[in-house]
Amino acid sequence: MDLELTPDDLAFQAEVRAFLDENLTPELREAGARLTSVFCEPRHSLVWQRILHAQGWAAPAWPKEYGGPGWNEAQRAIFAAECARASAPGLSPMGLKMVGPVIMGYGTPEQKAHYLPRILSGEDYWCQGYSEPGSGSDLASLQLKAERDGDDYVLTGSKIWTTHAHHANRMFCLVRTDAGGKPQAGITFLLLDMATPGIEVKPIITLAGEHEVNQVFFDGVRVPQTNRIGPENQGWTVAKYLLEFERGGGSAPGLKVGLDRADRVARDAFGEDAAHRRRVVEAEIAVTAIDMSERRVLAALSAGGAPGPASSMLKINGTEAMQRLDEISVAALGAYAAVDQPEARAAGSNIPPVGPEAGLVAMPRYLNNRAASIYGGSNEIQRDIIARLVLGL
């Protein structure tokens, strides 16, 4: 594993930095810096996506044949690191990183031709219909029923914790098409138009006071069978393929930015107090270990390998490191962290913060990121995977 950038890598890094300097407006940078979640509001993320799309950089991992830049693993890592350092707003992963690769892998030629360009441009904004009431990490127990009726499936049931369903015009969804036999064997993967009659989206307000997730109800919703991805009752295989993208690495650039932020907040509050410096240094060690692990995975991928169980390890360590950094900032800010200032933290707001500016987002970010060790497969599930595949237990 070579930690030094090659001359070609350095030239690419300079190209990315020049592009970001020229195209990231102050409002977009502010929106990125004040994110309290991995999901940025579409009024900012879609503006940035259109800029990247015009450059051909909206989907760093996509191959050229589908409209991506055709970058290698090192270029993708450099791009992610530079975007994190520049506070670029994150793009929604649902289309570009999740359902897009699934359509490439399992979609028909017609589905690829229709959906992939719309995902790249942002014309289609996606949400994920996986979790259900009573079926969180036990995804195989989902019960949203899909019955054949002519050329359609008719859907009845609900999904929950559906991020940005109130913004999305499309959903990729797992449904129950066969209730007999092994639960995993009766699941089908569908693509839905959110404007279809019978779909109702109800907001769920998080502990942070934000409307990010929803419950979605389906009452006799008709979905054409041509919207199915892969064979009927084989949706579990498609879903596992998608989760490889949801659980992948690449958290180190954002963690480094979060470490710098937590370090500044802690220094402002406590100076060189030994106890608090120790917490920051311990967090730095954890972030450095994640960075080195991701570089090892990057080296393996560049040589044609696969991340395997390492994706579960990185998922655990990445989420726990992020939560540790949130805790450092909240502790350092003290009472200022508890002041709820939603209007002041909006990008472009002229409302001054109460206390340090870091207090605008520290508590909402802390509360929102508590879910990170649950979504994408809980950390307990990831430890089970490691126990089976690495330790042989």
Short mmCIF file of C-alpha atoms in Angstrom, two decimals:
data_model
loop_
_atom_site.label_atom_id
_atom_site.label_comp_id
_atom_site.label_asym_id
_atom_site.label_seq_id
_atom_site.Cartn_x
_atom_site.Cartn_y
_atom_site.Cartn_z
CA MET A 1 0.00 0.00 0.00
CA ASP A 2 1.58 3.28 -1.16
CA LEU A 3 0.52 6.29 0.93
CA GLU A 4 2.11 8.84 -1.39
CA LEU A 5 0.20 10.38 -4.29
CA THR A 6 1.65 9.81 -7.74
CA PRO A 7 2.35 12.77 -10.06
CA ASP A 8 -0.86 11.92 -11.94
CA ASP A 9 -2.78 11.86 -8.65
CA LEU A 10 -1.34 15.25 -7.65
CA ALA A 11 -2.34 16.72 -11.00
CA PHE A 12 -5.86 15.36 -10.57
CA GLN A 13 -6.02 16.74 -7.02
CA ALA A 14 -5.06 20.18 -8.32
CA GLU A 15 -7.75 19.95 -11.01
CA VAL A 16 -10.41 19.07 -8.41
CA ARG A 17 -9.35 21.88 -6.09
CA ALA A 18 -9.48 24.43 -8.91
CA PHE A 19 -12.95 23.25 -9.90
CA LEU A 20 -14.24 23.45 -6.32
CA ASP A 21 -12.75 26.93 -5.83
CA GLU A 22 -14.48 28.14 -8.98
CA ASN A 23 -17.88 26.46 -8.61
CA LEU A 24 -18.70 26.17 -4.90
CA THR A 25 -20.66 29.31 -4.03
CA PRO A 26 -20.56 30.69 -0.47
CA GLU A 27 -24.14 29.50 0.10
CA LEU A 28 -23.33 25.96 -1.06
CA ARG A 29 -20.26 25.87 1.21
CA GLU A 30 -22.34 27.12 4.11
CA ALA A 31 -25.00 24.48 3.43
CA GLY A 32 -22.31 21.79 3.45
CA ALA A 33 -20.65 23.09 6.60
CA ARG A 34 -23.96 23.20 8.49
CA LEU A 35 -25.19 19.75 7.58
CA THR A 36 -26.60 17.84 10.54
CA SER A 37 -27.09 14.61 8.58
CA VAL A 38 -25.66 12.71 5.63
CA PHE A 39 -28.65 14.09 3.71
CA CYS A 40 -28.57 17.67 2.47
CA GLU A 41 -31.81 19.43 1.59
CA PRO A 42 -32.49 19.12 -2.18
CA ARG A 43 -32.65 22.90 -2.58
CA HIS A 44 -28.88 22.82 -2.06
CA SER A 45 -27.83 19.30 -3.07
CA LEU A 46 -29.58 19.37 -6.44
CA VAL A 47 -28.02 22.73 -7.33
CA TRP A 48 -24.59 21.22 -6.65
CA GLN A 49 -25.49 18.00 -8.47
CA ARG A 50 -26.40 19.93 -11.63
CA ILE A 51 -23.04 21.72 -11.50
CA LEU A 52 -21.22 18.41 -11.10
CA HIS A 53 -23.34 16.79 -13.80
CA ALA A 54 -22.37 19.49 -16.29
CA GLN A 55 -18.73 18.67 -15.48
CA GLY A 56 -19.37 14.91 -15.77
CA TRP A 57 -18.53 14.38 -12.08
CA ALA A 58 -21.94 13.71 -10.48
CA ALA A 59 -21.33 9.96 -10.08
CA PRO A 60 -17.63 9.32 -9.32
CA ALA A 61 -18.05 5.53 -9.13
CA TRP A 62 -20.06 5.12 -12.35
CA PRO A 63 -18.35 3.74 -15.45
CA LYS A 64 -18.11 5.90 -18.56
CA GLU A 65 -20.62 3.78 -20.47
CA TYR A 66 -23.36 4.94 -18.09
CA GLY A 67 -22.31 8.59 -17.88
CA GLY A 68 -19.73 8.44 -15.10
CA PRO A 69 -16.19 9.84 -15.29
CA GLY A 70 -14.57 6.40 -15.31
CA TRP A 71 -12.24 7.31 -12.43
CA ASN A 72 -10.04 4.79 -10.71
CA GLU A 73 -10.22 4.12 -6.96
CA ALA A 74 -7.51 6.64 -6.11
CA GLN A 75 -9.25 9.42 -8.05
CA ARG A 76 -12.53 8.73 -6.28
CA ALA A 77 -10.81 8.91 -2.90
CA ILE A 78 -9.09 12.18 -3.82
CA PHE A 79 -12.36 13.70 -5.03
CA ALA A 80 -14.19 12.68 -1.83
CA ALA A 81 -11.41 14.11 0.35
CA GLU A 82 -11.33 17.43 -1.50
CA CYS A 83 -15.11 17.80 -1.40
CA ALA A 84 -15.08 17.16 2.35
CA ARG A 85 -12.33 19.73 2.93
CA ALA A 86 -14.18 22.33 0.82
CA SER A 87 -17.50 21.74 2.68
CA ALA A 88 -19.29 20.78 -0.52
CA PRO A 89 -22.89 19.72 0.19
CA GLY A 90 -23.36 15.99 -0.07
CA LEU A 91 -25.48 14.53 -2.87
CA SER A 92 -28.28 12.16 -1.97
CA PRO A 93 -26.86 8.62 -2.08
CA MET A 94 -30.21 6.96 -2.81
CA GLY A 95 -30.04 7.39 -6.57
CA LEU A 96 -26.36 7.84 -7.39
CA LYS A 97 -24.84 5.33 -4.97
CA MET A 98 -27.62 2.83 -4.36
CA VAL A 99 -30.38 2.27 -6.90
CA GLY A 100 -28.22 3.46 -9.81
CA PRO A 101 -25.65 0.66 -9.42
CA VAL A 102 -28.50 -1.82 -8.86
CA ILE A 103 -30.12 -0.81 -12.16
CA MET A 104 -26.74 -1.20 -13.86
CA GLY A 105 -26.34 -4.68 -12.38
CA TYR A 106 -29.89 -6.05 -12.61
CA GLY A 107 -31.94 -3.71 -14.80
CA THR A 108 -33.16 -4.34 -18.33
CA PRO A 109 -31.69 -2.30 -21.21
CA GLU A 110 -34.93 -0.26 -21.24
CA GLN A 111 -34.70 0.44 -17.50
CA LYS A 112 -31.07 1.51 -17.80
CA ALA A 113 -31.81 3.82 -20.71
CA HIS A 114 -34.75 5.43 -18.89
CA TYR A 115 -33.57 5.78 -15.30
CA LEU A 116 -29.79 6.21 -15.32
CA PRO A 117 -29.70 9.57 -17.18
CA ARG A 118 -32.46 10.90 -14.92
CA ILE A 119 -30.54 9.84 -11.80
CA LEU A 120 -27.40 11.58 -13.04
CA SER A 121 -29.18 14.84 -13.82
CA GLY A 122 -31.20 14.84 -10.59
CA GLU A 123 -34.49 14.78 -12.49
CA ASP A 124 -35.39 11.70 -10.47
CA TYR A 125 -34.90 12.08 -6.71
CA TRP A 126 -35.12 8.72 -4.90
CA CYS A 127 -36.08 7.40 -1.50
CA GLN A 128 -35.64 3.87 -0.12
CA GLY A 129 -38.62 1.72 0.88
CA TYR A 130 -37.05 -0.94 3.09
CA SER A 131 -37.84 -0.62 6.80
CA GLU A 132 -41.34 -1.30 8.10
CA PRO A 133 -42.99 -1.00 11.51
CA GLY A 134 -41.75 -4.06 13.38
CA SER A 135 -39.18 -4.91 10.67
CA GLY A 136 -36.09 -2.82 11.26
CA SER A 137 -32.83 -4.75 11.15
CA ASP A 138 -34.88 -7.92 10.53
CA LEU A 139 -35.56 -6.82 6.97
CA ALA A 140 -36.60 -10.31 5.82
CA SER A 141 -39.74 -10.03 7.98
CA LEU A 142 -41.19 -7.19 5.85
CA GLN A 143 -44.90 -7.48 5.08
CA LEU A 144 -45.78 -4.82 2.47
CA LYS A 145 -47.98 -6.99 0.26
CA ALA A 146 -47.75 -6.92 -3.54
CA GLU A 147 -50.38 -9.00 -5.37
CA ARG A 148 -50.46 -9.56 -9.11
CA ASP A 149 -53.42 -8.09 -10.96
CA GLY A 150 -53.07 -8.20 -14.72
CA ASP A 151 -49.90 -6.38 -15.71
CA ASP A 152 -49.59 -4.69 -12.30
CA TYR A 153 -48.69 -5.38 -8.71
CA VAL A 154 -51.15 -3.97 -6.16
CA LEU A 155 -49.42 -2.79 -2.98
CA THR A 156 -50.96 -2.62 0.51
CA GLY A 157 -49.04 -1.79 3.70
CA SER A 158 -46.49 0.77 4.86
CA LYS A 159 -42.80 1.70 5.09
CA ILE A 160 -41.18 3.71 7.86
CA TRP A 161 -38.07 5.85 8.47
CA THR A 162 -38.19 6.69 4.76
CA THR A 163 -35.63 9.46 4.36
CA HIS A 164 -36.68 12.36 2.12
CA ALA A 165 -39.86 10.61 0.92
CA HIS A 166 -41.50 14.05 1.11
CA HIS A 167 -39.02 15.30 -1.52
CA ALA A 168 -38.71 12.19 -3.68
CA ASN A 169 -40.51 11.54 -6.95
CA ARG A 170 -39.25 7.93 -7.06
CA MET A 171 -38.86 5.08 -4.58
CA PHE A 172 -37.05 1.75 -4.79
CA CYS A 173 -38.94 -0.67 -2.64
CA LEU A 174 -38.92 -4.23 -1.30
CA VAL A 175 -42.32 -5.92 -1.27
CA ARG A 176 -43.74 -9.29 -0.23
CA THR A 177 -44.85 -11.29 -3.28
CA ASP A 178 -44.85 -14.73 -1.62
CA ALA A 179 -45.71 -15.38 2.03
CA GLY A 180 -44.91 -19.11 1.95
CA GLY A 181 -41.55 -20.70 2.63
CA LYS A 182 -38.37 -18.95 3.69
CA PRO A 183 -39.02 -15.20 4.22
CA GLN A 184 -36.09 -14.11 2.05
CA ALA A 185 -37.43 -16.16 -0.87
CA GLY A 186 -40.66 -14.20 -1.24
CA ILE A 187 -39.35 -10.62 -1.66
CA THR A 188 -39.38 -8.58 -4.88
CA PHE A 189 -37.59 -5.32 -5.78
CA LEU A 190 -39.78 -2.63 -7.38
CA LEU A 191 -39.39 0.94 -8.65
CA LEU A 192 -42.30 3.28 -7.82
CA ASP A 193 -43.52 6.66 -8.99
CA MET A 194 -44.33 8.60 -5.79
CA ALA A 195 -47.19 10.40 -7.57
CA THR A 196 -49.08 7.09 -7.97
CA PRO A 197 -52.60 7.22 -6.46
CA GLY A 198 -52.84 5.54 -3.07
CA ILE A 199 -49.42 6.66 -1.74
CA GLU A 200 -49.54 8.87 1.36
CA VAL A 201 -46.43 10.34 3.05
CA LYS A 202 -46.65 11.36 6.71
CA PRO A 203 -43.77 13.20 8.43
CA ILE A 204 -41.80 11.92 11.40
CA ILE A 205 -40.04 14.71 13.27
CA THR A 206 -36.70 13.60 14.71
CA LEU A 207 -35.24 14.33 18.15
CA ALA A 208 -33.28 17.09 16.44
CA GLY A 209 -36.58 18.74 15.48
CA GLU A 210 -36.01 18.08 11.79
CA HIS A 211 -38.26 16.62 9.12
CA GLU A 212 -35.98 14.14 7.42
CA VAL A 213 -37.81 10.81 7.75
CA ASN A 214 -41.36 9.73 7.08
CA GLN A 215 -43.85 6.89 7.17
CA VAL A 216 -45.27 6.00 3.75
CA PHE A 217 -48.64 4.27 3.38
CA PHE A 218 -49.75 2.22 0.38
CA ASP A 219 -53.47 1.70 -0.20
CA GLY A 220 -54.11 -0.30 -3.37
CA VAL A 221 -51.11 1.25 -5.16
CA ARG A 222 -50.70 -0.13 -8.68
CA VAL A 223 -47.14 -0.64 -9.93
CA PRO A 224 -46.48 -2.01 -13.43
CA GLN A 225 -44.59 -5.29 -13.47
CA THR A 226 -42.19 -3.65 -15.91
CA ASN A 227 -40.96 -1.66 -12.88
CA ARG A 228 -39.58 -4.81 -11.28
CA ILE A 229 -35.79 -5.12 -10.96
CA GLY A 230 -34.67 -8.72 -11.35
CA PRO A 231 -36.97 -11.77 -11.22
CA GLU A 232 -40.02 -11.96 -8.98
CA ASN A 233 -39.19 -13.30 -5.50
CA GLN A 234 -35.47 -12.60 -6.03
CA GLY A 235 -35.48 -9.15 -4.44
CA TRP A 236 -33.40 -10.33 -1.48
CA THR A 237 -30.47 -10.98 -3.80
CA VAL A 238 -30.87 -7.52 -5.34
CA ALA A 239 -31.15 -5.93 -1.88
CA LYS A 240 -27.93 -7.56 -0.67
CA TYR A 241 -26.15 -6.22 -3.73
CA LEU A 242 -27.43 -2.72 -2.94
CA LEU A 243 -26.33 -2.94 0.71
CA GLU A 244 -22.75 -3.43 -0.43
CA PHE A 245 -22.91 0.17 -1.69
CA GLU A 246 -24.74 1.47 1.40
CA ARG A 247 -22.20 -0.06 3.79
CA GLY A 248 -19.05 0.77 1.87
CA GLY A 249 -16.15 2.74 3.28
CA GLY A 250 -15.12 6.25 2.37
CA SER A 251 -15.92 7.87 5.73
CA ALA A 252 -12.37 8.99 6.54
CA PRO A 253 -12.45 12.35 4.67
CA GLY A 254 -15.59 13.44 6.51
CA LEU A 255 -14.25 12.15 9.83
CA LYS A 256 -11.06 14.19 9.39
CA VAL A 257 -13.13 17.33 8.86
CA GLY A 258 -15.22 16.42 11.92
CA LEU A 259 -12.05 15.84 13.95
CA ASP A 260 -10.70 19.29 13.05
CA ARG A 261 -14.04 20.83 13.99
CA ALA A 262 -14.21 19.01 17.35
CA ASP A 263 -10.58 19.93 18.07
CA ARG A 264 -11.27 23.65 17.48
CA VAL A 265 -14.39 23.60 19.66
CA ALA A 266 -12.58 21.77 22.46
CA ARG A 267 -9.57 24.13 22.34
CA ASP A 268 -11.82 27.20 22.42
CA ALA A 269 -13.63 25.82 25.48
CA PHE A 270 -10.86 24.12 27.45
CA GLY A 271 -7.54 25.24 26.00
CA GLU A 272 -4.90 22.61 26.74
CA ASP A 273 -6.79 20.92 29.58
CA ALA A 274 -5.29 17.43 29.74
CA ALA A 275 -8.52 15.46 30.13
CA HIS A 276 -10.18 17.04 27.10
CA ARG A 277 -7.01 16.90 25.00
CA ARG A 278 -6.90 13.16 25.75
CA ARG A 279 -10.42 12.70 24.36
CA VAL A 280 -9.48 14.52 21.15
CA VAL A 281 -6.26 12.54 20.73
CA GLU A 282 -8.08 9.24 21.30
CA ALA A 283 -10.56 10.25 18.62
CA GLU A 284 -7.68 11.18 16.31
CA ILE A 285 -6.18 7.70 16.77
CA ALA A 286 -9.53 6.12 15.86
CA VAL A 287 -9.90 8.29 12.74
CA THR A 288 -6.31 7.53 11.66
CA ALA A 289 -6.97 3.80 12.04
CA ILE A 290 -10.09 4.09 9.88
CA ASP A 291 -8.15 6.08 7.29
CA MET A 292 -5.44 3.41 7.11
CA SER A 293 -8.04 0.63 6.87
CA GLU A 294 -9.83 2.40 4.05
CA ARG A 295 -6.52 2.84 2.25
CA ARG A 296 -5.90 -0.90 2.54
CA VAL A 297 -9.32 -1.60 1.07
CA LEU A 298 -8.63 0.96 -1.65
CA ALA A 299 -5.37 -0.82 -2.50
CA ALA A 300 -7.21 -4.17 -2.66
CA LEU A 301 -9.94 -2.74 -4.89
CA SER A 302 -7.37 -1.15 -7.19
CA ALA A 303 -5.82 -4.61 -7.60
CA GLY A 304 -9.19 -6.13 -8.52
CA GLY A 305 -10.11 -7.43 -5.06
CA ALA A 306 -13.27 -6.98 -2.98
CA PRO A 307 -13.74 -5.38 0.47
CA GLY A 308 -15.54 -8.41 1.90
CA PRO A 309 -16.11 -8.27 5.70
CA ALA A 310 -13.97 -5.12 5.87
CA SER A 311 -17.04 -3.13 4.85
CA SER A 312 -18.76 -4.26 8.07
CA MET A 313 -15.69 -3.35 10.15
CA LEU A 314 -15.51 0.09 8.57
CA LYS A 315 -19.22 0.63 9.05
CA ILE A 316 -18.92 -0.06 12.78
CA ASN A 317 -15.78 1.98 13.35
CA GLY A 318 -16.88 4.85 11.13
CA THR A 319 -20.22 5.37 12.86
CA GLU A 320 -18.76 5.03 16.34
CA ALA A 321 -15.95 7.49 15.56
CA MET A 322 -18.47 9.98 14.19
CA GLN A 323 -20.54 9.70 17.36
CA ARG A 324 -17.42 10.16 19.50
CA LEU A 325 -16.61 13.42 17.68
CA ASP A 326 -20.18 14.65 18.18
CA GLU A 327 -19.89 13.96 21.90
CA ILE A 328 -16.66 15.98 22.14
CA SER A 329 -18.27 19.02 20.51
CA VAL A 330 -21.44 18.85 22.62
CA ALA A 331 -19.45 18.50 25.85
CA ALA A 332 -17.19 21.43 24.93
CA LEU A 333 -20.08 23.74 24.04
CA GLY A 334 -21.91 23.07 27.30
CA ALA A 335 -25.18 24.99 27.61
CA TYR A 336 -24.75 26.55 24.16
CA ALA A 337 -25.18 23.12 22.57
CA ALA A 338 -28.72 22.93 23.95
CA VAL A 339 -29.96 26.14 22.29
CA ASP A 340 -32.29 25.20 19.41
CA GLN A 341 -31.59 27.58 16.51
CA PRO A 342 -33.10 26.08 13.34
CA GLU A 343 -33.60 29.43 11.60
CA ALA A 344 -30.07 30.63 12.38
CA ARG A 345 -28.40 27.46 11.04
CA ALA A 346 -30.12 27.60 7.64
CA ALA A 347 -27.69 28.45 4.84
CA GLY A 348 -27.95 32.14 3.95
CA SER A 349 -29.57 33.10 7.28
CA ASN A 350 -28.75 36.52 8.70
CA ILE A 351 -29.83 35.56 12.23
CA PRO A 352 -26.81 35.62 14.57
CA PRO A 353 -26.15 32.46 16.63
CA VAL A 354 -26.55 32.38 20.39
CA GLY A 355 -23.03 31.59 21.55
CA PRO A 356 -20.32 30.03 19.34
CA GLU A 357 -21.29 29.31 15.75
CA ALA A 358 -20.47 25.63 16.27
CA GLY A 359 -23.45 25.49 18.63
CA LEU A 360 -25.83 25.86 15.69
CA VAL A 361 -25.30 22.29 14.53
CA ALA A 362 -23.56 20.39 17.33
CA MET A 363 -26.65 19.06 19.11
CA PRO A 364 -28.78 18.36 15.98
CA ARG A 365 -25.78 16.54 14.47
CA TYR A 366 -25.28 14.56 17.69
CA LEU A 367 -28.94 13.53 17.84
CA ASN A 368 -29.20 12.70 14.15
CA ASN A 369 -26.01 10.64 14.11
CA ARG A 370 -27.24 8.38 16.90
CA ALA A 371 -29.12 6.60 14.12
CA ALA A 372 -25.92 5.91 12.17
CA SER A 373 -25.20 2.77 14.18
CA ILE A 374 -28.65 1.45 13.20
CA TYR A 375 -29.28 2.35 9.57
CA GLY A 376 -27.55 0.44 6.78
CA GLY A 377 -27.52 -2.65 8.99
CA SER A 378 -27.08 -2.11 12.73
CA ASN A 379 -23.62 -2.36 14.26
CA GLU A 380 -24.76 -5.49 16.09
CA ILE A 381 -25.60 -7.12 12.74
CA GLN A 382 -22.20 -6.04 11.38
CA ARG A 383 -20.47 -7.69 14.34
CA ASP A 384 -22.39 -10.89 13.62
CA ILE A 385 -21.11 -10.77 10.02
CA ILE A 386 -17.53 -10.35 11.23
CA ALA A 387 -17.96 -13.18 13.75
CA ARG A 388 -19.14 -15.56 11.01
CA LEU A 389 -16.92 -14.57 8.10
CA VAL A 390 -13.71 -13.58 9.89
CA LEU A 391 -13.68 -15.46 13.19
CA GLY A 392 -15.60 -18.51 11.98
CA LEU A 393 -17.95 -18.48 14.98
#
